[in-house]
Amino acid sequence: MTDNKKALFDAMVAYKVPGIQAAVDKARKDGLSASQIIDAMGEGMTEVGVMFERGKLFLPHVLSAAQGMKNAMDVLGPELQASGDASTKRASVVMGTVEGDVHDIGKSICSTMLQCAGFDVHDLGRDVAKAEFIKEIKDGCTMCGMSALMTTTMTVQKDVIELLKQEGLRDKVIVMIGGAPVTQAYAEKIGADIYGETASETTRKAKTISE
Ligand code: B12
């Protein structure tokens, strides 16, 4: 990891909004690209999650780190879009966190990166009803990305795939799934087309499959 990437990672783990802001400012000044910065912050946010699970950080710390990440995304997102290959027109993608689940940090990072790669992203947010995904696909989205951060909600990804089959839409859409408890094996088991461990991997796979 370069010094700047490590500083971004460390600032996320230290969870203080001004510290995160300072690390982002320095990385930008030193010429790191928006996607390099977002990747390093995403890794830091994942570590925050691990520390939370181990009882080393508490909820206010997690929320503070998430706020720092969100502030950075507000600035870096549009920058990434301007610098990326957004001029390349790619597929329309409906993205959302499945119903019953309010975790949206990772999903939003994926949406931003996909958008920057030229995908037309319809991000429905979090706690998205199954029928909402189906509606967007009927309205023309040819890719469907579902995020689930809990073992109790990842089953909804399977439910939506089943609904797509019932509606005769499964063959018309590329299904992507992700979120911390989701794995490649689970994606294969439920018949999803793409499993994305990170936002960069998701974007790379989405570009390849839609080419
Ligand atoms: C932040 C957080 C919260 C925040 C969410 C804020 C927000 N706006 O998102 C708040 C405080 C609101 C919250 C609430 C709750 N949480 Co919470 N939360 C977390 C935490 C610490 C980090 C999640 C995160 O943001 N990670 C960082 C991002 C960058 O990573 P990511 O989401 O995995 O995303 C990356 C990849 O997975 C992938 N990806 C993500 N989405 C998608 C989608 C597609 C299509 C693809 C291809 C890829 C992809 O790309 C992303 C970027 O690289 C996790 C712990 C953990 N280890 O995950 C617990 C965790 C998920 N929460 C948990 C729980 C239980 C809850 C609560 C029920 C309350 C509680 N008891 O703590 C509520 C849930 C309420 C609800 N109905 O949803 C549990 C879930 C356990 C389980 N059942 O599986 C966890 C695992 C913590 C724990 N061990 O207890 N939480």
CSV table of C-alpha atoms and ligand atoms in Angstrom, one decimal:
chain,number,residue,atom,x,y,z
A,1,MET,CA,0.0,0.0,0.0
A,2,THR,CA,1.4,3.5,-0.8
A,3,ASP,CA,1.7,6.1,1.9
A,4,ASN,CA,-1.4,7.9,0.8
A,5,LYS,CA,-3.5,4.7,0.6
A,6,LYS,CA,-2.4,3.7,4.0
A,7,ALA,CA,-3.2,7.1,5.4
A,8,LEU,CA,-6.7,6.9,3.9
A,9,PHE,CA,-7.1,3.4,5.4
A,10,ASP,CA,-5.8,4.5,8.8
A,11,ALA,CA,-8.0,7.6,8.8
A,12,MET,CA,-11.1,5.5,8.2
A,13,VAL,CA,-10.2,3.2,11.0
A,14,ALA,CA,-9.6,6.2,13.3
A,15,TYR,CA,-13.2,7.1,12.2
A,16,LYS,CA,-12.9,10.9,12.8
A,17,VAL,CA,-14.6,13.0,10.0
A,18,PRO,CA,-12.0,15.8,9.9
A,19,GLY,CA,-9.2,13.2,9.8
A,20,ILE,CA,-10.8,11.4,6.9
A,21,GLN,CA,-11.3,14.7,5.1
A,22,ALA,CA,-7.7,15.6,5.6
A,23,ALA,CA,-6.4,12.3,4.3
A,24,VAL,CA,-8.7,12.6,1.2
A,25,ASP,CA,-7.5,16.2,0.6
A,26,LYS,CA,-3.8,15.1,0.8
A,27,ALA,CA,-4.4,12.1,-1.5
A,28,ARG,CA,-6.0,14.3,-4.1
A,29,LYS,CA,-3.3,16.9,-3.8
A,30,ASP,CA,-0.7,14.1,-4.3
A,31,GLY,CA,-2.5,13.0,-7.5
A,32,LEU,CA,-4.3,9.8,-6.4
A,33,SER,CA,-7.3,9.1,-8.7
A,34,ALA,CA,-10.8,9.2,-7.3
A,35,SER,CA,-11.2,5.5,-7.8
A,36,GLN,CA,-7.9,4.7,-6.0
A,37,ILE,CA,-9.1,6.9,-3.1
A,38,ILE,CA,-12.5,5.3,-3.0
A,39,ASP,CA,-10.9,1.8,-3.0
A,40,ALA,CA,-8.6,2.5,-0.1
A,41,MET,CA,-11.5,4.1,1.9
A,42,GLY,CA,-13.7,1.1,1.1
A,43,GLU,CA,-11.0,-1.2,2.5
A,44,GLY,CA,-10.8,1.0,5.6
A,45,MET,CA,-14.6,0.9,6.0
A,46,THR,CA,-14.5,-2.9,5.8
A,47,GLU,CA,-11.9,-3.0,8.6
A,48,VAL,CA,-14.1,-0.7,10.6
A,49,GLY,CA,-16.8,-3.3,10.2
A,50,VAL,CA,-14.5,-6.1,11.4
A,51,MET,CA,-13.4,-4.0,14.4
A,52,PHE,CA,-17.1,-3.3,15.2
A,53,GLU,CA,-17.8,-7.1,15.2
A,54,ARG,CA,-14.9,-7.7,17.5
A,55,GLY,CA,-16.1,-5.1,19.9
A,56,LYS,CA,-13.1,-2.8,19.3
A,57,LEU,CA,-15.3,0.0,17.9
A,58,PHE,CA,-18.9,1.0,18.7
A,59,LEU,CA,-21.8,2.2,16.7
A,60,PRO,CA,-21.1,5.9,16.9
A,61,HIS,CA,-17.6,5.2,15.6
A,62,VAL,CA,-19.0,3.2,12.7
A,63,LEU,CA,-21.5,5.9,11.8
A,64,SER,CA,-18.8,8.6,12.0
A,65,ALA,CA,-16.5,6.6,9.6
A,66,ALA,CA,-19.6,6.1,7.3
A,67,GLN,CA,-20.2,9.9,7.4
A,68,GLY,CA,-16.6,10.6,6.5
A,69,MET,CA,-16.9,8.1,3.6
A,70,LYS,CA,-20.2,9.7,2.4
A,71,ASN,CA,-18.7,13.2,2.5
A,72,ALA,CA,-15.8,12.0,0.3
A,73,MET,CA,-18.1,10.2,-2.1
A,74,ASP,CA,-20.1,13.5,-2.6
A,75,VAL,CA,-17.0,15.1,-4.0
A,76,LEU,CA,-15.3,12.1,-5.6
A,77,GLY,CA,-18.3,10.6,-7.3
A,78,PRO,CA,-18.9,13.5,-9.8
A,79,GLU,CA,-15.1,13.7,-10.2
A,80,LEU,CA,-14.9,10.0,-11.1
A,81,GLN,CA,-17.8,10.5,-13.5
A,82,ALA,CA,-16.0,13.3,-15.3
A,83,SER,CA,-12.7,11.5,-15.6
A,84,GLY,CA,-14.0,8.0,-16.2
A,85,ASP,CA,-15.3,6.4,-19.4
A,86,ALA,CA,-18.8,7.5,-18.7
A,87,SER,CA,-19.1,8.7,-22.3
A,88,THR,CA,-19.2,5.0,-23.2
A,89,LYS,CA,-22.8,4.0,-23.2
A,90,ARG,CA,-23.4,0.8,-21.3
A,91,ALA,CA,-26.4,-1.2,-20.0
A,92,SER,CA,-29.1,0.1,-17.7
A,93,VAL,CA,-28.6,-1.3,-14.2
A,94,VAL,CA,-31.1,-1.3,-11.3
A,95,MET,CA,-29.2,-1.3,-8.0
A,96,GLY,CA,-30.6,-1.6,-4.5
A,97,THR,CA,-30.2,-3.1,-1.0
A,98,VAL,CA,-32.8,-5.8,-0.6
A,99,GLU,CA,-35.9,-5.4,1.5
A,100,GLY,CA,-35.4,-5.6,5.3
A,101,ASP,CA,-31.8,-4.4,5.0
A,102,VAL,CA,-30.7,-0.7,5.5
A,103,HIS,CA,-27.0,-1.2,4.9
A,104,ASP,CA,-26.2,0.9,1.8
A,105,ILE,CA,-22.6,2.1,2.0
A,106,GLY,CA,-21.1,-0.7,-0.1
A,107,LYS,CA,-24.0,-0.7,-2.6
A,108,SER,CA,-23.6,3.1,-3.1
A,109,ILE,CA,-19.9,2.7,-3.8
A,110,CYS,CA,-20.7,0.0,-6.4
A,111,SER,CA,-23.4,2.2,-8.0
A,112,THR,CA,-21.0,5.2,-8.2
A,113,MET,CA,-18.3,3.1,-9.8
A,114,LEU,CA,-20.7,1.5,-12.3
A,115,GLN,CA,-22.0,4.9,-13.2
A,116,CYS,CA,-18.5,6.1,-13.8
A,117,ALA,CA,-17.8,3.2,-16.1
A,118,GLY,CA,-20.8,4.4,-18.3
A,119,PHE,CA,-23.6,2.2,-16.9
A,120,ASP,CA,-27.0,3.9,-16.6
A,121,VAL,CA,-27.6,3.2,-12.9
A,122,HIS,CA,-31.0,3.4,-11.3
A,123,ASP,CA,-30.2,3.2,-7.7
A,124,LEU,CA,-33.3,2.6,-5.7
A,125,GLY,CA,-31.6,2.9,-2.3
A,126,ARG,CA,-32.0,0.6,0.6
A,127,ASP,CA,-34.8,-1.6,1.9
A,128,VAL,CA,-36.0,-2.1,-1.7
A,129,ALA,CA,-39.2,-4.2,-2.2
A,130,LYS,CA,-38.7,-7.2,-4.5
A,131,ALA,CA,-41.4,-5.8,-6.8
A,132,GLU,CA,-39.4,-2.6,-7.3
A,133,PHE,CA,-36.5,-4.6,-8.8
A,134,ILE,CA,-39.0,-6.4,-11.1
A,135,LYS,CA,-40.6,-3.1,-12.2
A,136,GLU,CA,-37.3,-1.6,-13.2
A,137,ILE,CA,-36.4,-4.7,-15.3
A,138,LYS,CA,-39.8,-4.5,-17.0
A,139,ASP,CA,-39.1,-0.9,-17.7
A,140,GLY,CA,-35.9,-1.8,-19.5
A,141,CYS,CA,-33.0,-2.4,-17.1
A,142,THR,CA,-31.0,-5.3,-18.4
A,143,MET,CA,-28.8,-5.7,-15.3
A,144,CYS,CA,-29.9,-6.1,-11.7
A,145,GLY,CA,-27.6,-5.6,-8.7
A,146,MET,CA,-28.7,-6.6,-5.2
A,147,SER,CA,-26.9,-5.9,-2.0
A,148,ALA,CA,-27.5,-7.8,1.3
A,149,LEU,CA,-25.4,-7.3,4.4
A,150,MET,CA,-27.2,-9.8,6.7
A,151,THR,CA,-27.5,-13.5,6.6
A,152,THR,CA,-31.2,-12.9,7.3
A,153,THR,CA,-31.7,-10.8,4.1
A,154,MET,CA,-29.4,-12.5,1.6
A,155,THR,CA,-32.2,-15.0,1.0
A,156,VAL,CA,-34.1,-12.1,-0.6
A,157,GLN,CA,-31.6,-12.1,-3.5
A,158,LYS,CA,-32.7,-15.7,-4.2
A,159,ASP,CA,-36.4,-14.7,-3.9
A,160,VAL,CA,-35.9,-12.0,-6.6
A,161,ILE,CA,-34.2,-14.5,-8.9
A,162,GLU,CA,-37.2,-16.8,-8.4
A,163,LEU,CA,-39.6,-14.0,-9.1
A,164,LEU,CA,-37.7,-13.2,-12.3
A,165,LYS,CA,-38.1,-16.8,-13.4
A,166,GLN,CA,-41.9,-16.7,-12.6
A,167,GLU,CA,-42.3,-13.5,-14.7
A,168,GLY,CA,-40.3,-15.1,-17.6
A,169,LEU,CA,-37.6,-12.4,-17.3
A,170,ARG,CA,-34.7,-14.3,-16.0
A,171,ASP,CA,-33.0,-14.8,-19.4
A,172,LYS,CA,-33.4,-11.1,-20.2
A,173,VAL,CA,-31.3,-9.8,-17.2
A,174,ILE,CA,-27.8,-10.2,-15.8
A,175,VAL,CA,-28.1,-10.6,-12.0
A,176,MET,CA,-25.3,-9.4,-9.8
A,177,ILE,CA,-25.1,-9.9,-6.1
A,178,GLY,CA,-22.9,-8.8,-3.3
A,179,GLY,CA,-22.5,-7.7,0.3
A,180,ALA,CA,-20.3,-9.0,3.2
A,181,PRO,CA,-22.0,-12.4,3.9
A,182,VAL,CA,-22.5,-13.2,0.2
A,183,THR,CA,-19.9,-15.5,-1.6
A,184,GLN,CA,-19.2,-16.8,-5.0
A,185,ALA,CA,-20.5,-20.2,-3.9
A,186,TYR,CA,-23.8,-18.6,-2.8
A,187,ALA,CA,-24.1,-16.7,-6.1
A,188,GLU,CA,-23.7,-20.0,-8.0
A,189,LYS,CA,-26.1,-21.8,-5.7
A,190,ILE,CA,-28.9,-19.3,-6.3
A,191,GLY,CA,-28.1,-18.8,-10.0
A,192,ALA,CA,-26.8,-15.3,-10.0
A,193,ASP,CA,-24.5,-14.3,-12.9
A,194,ILE,CA,-22.0,-12.1,-11.1
A,195,TYR,CA,-20.7,-12.1,-7.6
A,196,GLY,CA,-18.7,-8.9,-6.7
A,197,GLU,CA,-16.5,-8.9,-3.7
A,198,THR,CA,-15.6,-5.3,-4.1
A,199,ALA,CA,-16.8,-2.4,-6.2
A,200,SER,CA,-13.9,-2.5,-8.6
A,201,GLU,CA,-14.3,-6.3,-9.1
A,202,THR,CA,-18.1,-5.7,-9.7
A,203,THR,CA,-17.4,-3.0,-12.3
A,204,ARG,CA,-14.8,-5.1,-14.0
A,205,LYS,CA,-17.1,-8.2,-14.2
A,206,ALA,CA,-20.1,-6.1,-15.3
A,207,LYS,CA,-18.0,-4.5,-18.1
A,208,THR,CA,-16.8,-7.9,-19.3
A,209,ILE,CA,-20.2,-9.6,-19.3
A,210,SER,CA,-22.0,-6.8,-21.0
A,211,GLU,CA,-19.4,-6.4,-23.8
B,1,B12,C1,-22.1,0.1,9.0
B,1,B12,C2,-23.0,-0.9,9.5
B,1,B12,C3,-24.3,-0.6,9.9
B,1,B12,C4,-24.9,0.8,9.7
B,1,B12,C5,-25.3,0.9,8.2
B,1,B12,C6,-25.1,2.4,7.7
B,1,B12,C7,-25.4,2.4,6.2
B,1,B12,N1,-25.9,3.5,5.8
B,1,B12,O1,-25.1,1.5,5.5
B,1,B12,C8,-26.0,0.8,10.7
B,1,B12,C9,-25.6,1.3,12.0
B,1,B12,C10,-27.3,1.6,10.3
B,1,B12,C11,-26.3,-0.7,10.8
B,1,B12,C12,-27.5,-1.2,11.3
B,1,B12,C13,-27.7,-2.6,11.5
B,1,B12,N2,-26.8,-3.5,11.5
B,1,B12,CO1,-25.0,-3.3,10.7
B,1,B12,N3,-23.3,-3.3,10.1
B,1,B12,C14,-22.5,-2.3,9.7
B,1,B12,C15,-21.1,-2.8,9.4
B,1,B12,C16,-20.3,-2.5,10.7
B,1,B12,C17,-20.3,-2.4,8.2
B,1,B12,C18,-21.0,-2.5,6.9
B,1,B12,C19,-20.3,-1.7,5.8
B,1,B12,O2,-20.7,-0.6,5.5
B,1,B12,N4,-19.1,-2.2,5.3
B,1,B12,C20,-18.2,-1.5,4.4
B,1,B12,C21,-18.7,-1.6,2.9
B,1,B12,C22,-17.7,-0.8,2.0
B,1,B12,O3,-18.5,-3.0,2.6
B,1,B12,P1,-19.7,-3.8,2.0
B,1,B12,O4,-21.0,-3.3,2.4
B,1,B12,O5,-19.4,-5.3,2.2
B,1,B12,O6,-19.6,-3.6,0.4
B,1,B12,C23,-18.6,-4.0,-0.5
B,1,B12,C24,-18.8,-5.4,-1.0
B,1,B12,O7,-19.6,-6.3,-0.2
B,1,B12,C25,-19.5,-5.2,-2.4
B,1,B12,N5,-20.9,-5.1,-2.5
B,1,B12,C26,-21.8,-4.5,-1.7
B,1,B12,N6,-23.0,-4.4,-2.2
B,1,B12,C27,-23.0,-5.0,-3.4
B,1,B12,C28,-24.0,-5.2,-4.3
B,1,B12,C29,-23.6,-5.8,-5.5
B,1,B12,C30,-24.7,-6.0,-6.6
B,1,B12,C31,-22.3,-6.3,-5.7
B,1,B12,C32,-22.0,-7.0,-7.0
B,1,B12,C33,-21.3,-6.0,-4.8
B,1,B12,C34,-21.6,-5.4,-3.6
B,1,B12,O8,-18.8,-4.0,-2.8
B,1,B12,C35,-18.7,-3.1,-1.7
B,1,B12,C36,-17.6,-2.1,-1.9
B,1,B12,O9,-16.4,-2.7,-2.1
B,1,B12,C37,-21.3,-4.4,9.4
B,1,B12,C38,-20.2,-5.3,9.7
B,1,B12,C39,-19.5,-5.9,8.5
B,1,B12,N7,-18.4,-6.6,8.7
B,1,B12,O10,-20.1,-5.9,7.4
B,1,B12,C40,-22.5,-4.5,10.3
B,1,B12,C41,-23.5,-5.7,10.1
B,1,B12,C42,-23.8,-6.0,8.7
B,1,B12,N8,-24.7,-5.2,10.8
B,1,B12,C43,-25.4,-6.1,11.4
B,1,B12,C44,-26.6,-5.9,12.1
B,1,B12,C45,-27.2,-7.1,12.9
B,1,B12,C46,-27.3,-4.7,12.1
B,1,B12,C47,-28.6,-4.3,12.8
B,1,B12,C48,-29.7,-5.4,12.8
B,1,B12,C49,-28.4,-3.7,14.2
B,1,B12,C50,-27.4,-4.3,15.0
B,1,B12,N9,-27.8,-5.1,15.9
B,1,B12,O11,-26.3,-3.9,14.9
B,1,B12,C51,-29.0,-3.1,11.9
B,1,B12,C52,-29.8,-3.5,10.7
B,1,B12,C53,-31.1,-2.9,10.5
B,1,B12,C54,-31.6,-3.4,9.1
B,1,B12,N10,-32.8,-3.8,9.1
B,1,B12,O12,-30.9,-3.4,8.1
B,1,B12,C55,-24.7,-7.5,11.3
B,1,B12,C56,-25.4,-8.5,10.4
B,1,B12,C57,-25.4,-9.9,11.0
B,1,B12,C58,-26.1,-10.8,10.2
B,1,B12,N11,-27.3,-11.2,10.5
B,1,B12,O13,-25.6,-11.3,9.2
B,1,B12,C59,-23.2,-7.0,10.9
B,1,B12,C60,-22.5,-8.1,10.2
B,1,B12,C61,-22.5,-6.7,12.3
B,1,B12,C62,-22.5,-7.8,13.3
B,1,B12,N12,-21.6,-8.7,13.2
B,1,B12,O14,-23.3,-7.8,14.1
B,1,B12,N13,-25.2,-1.4,10.5
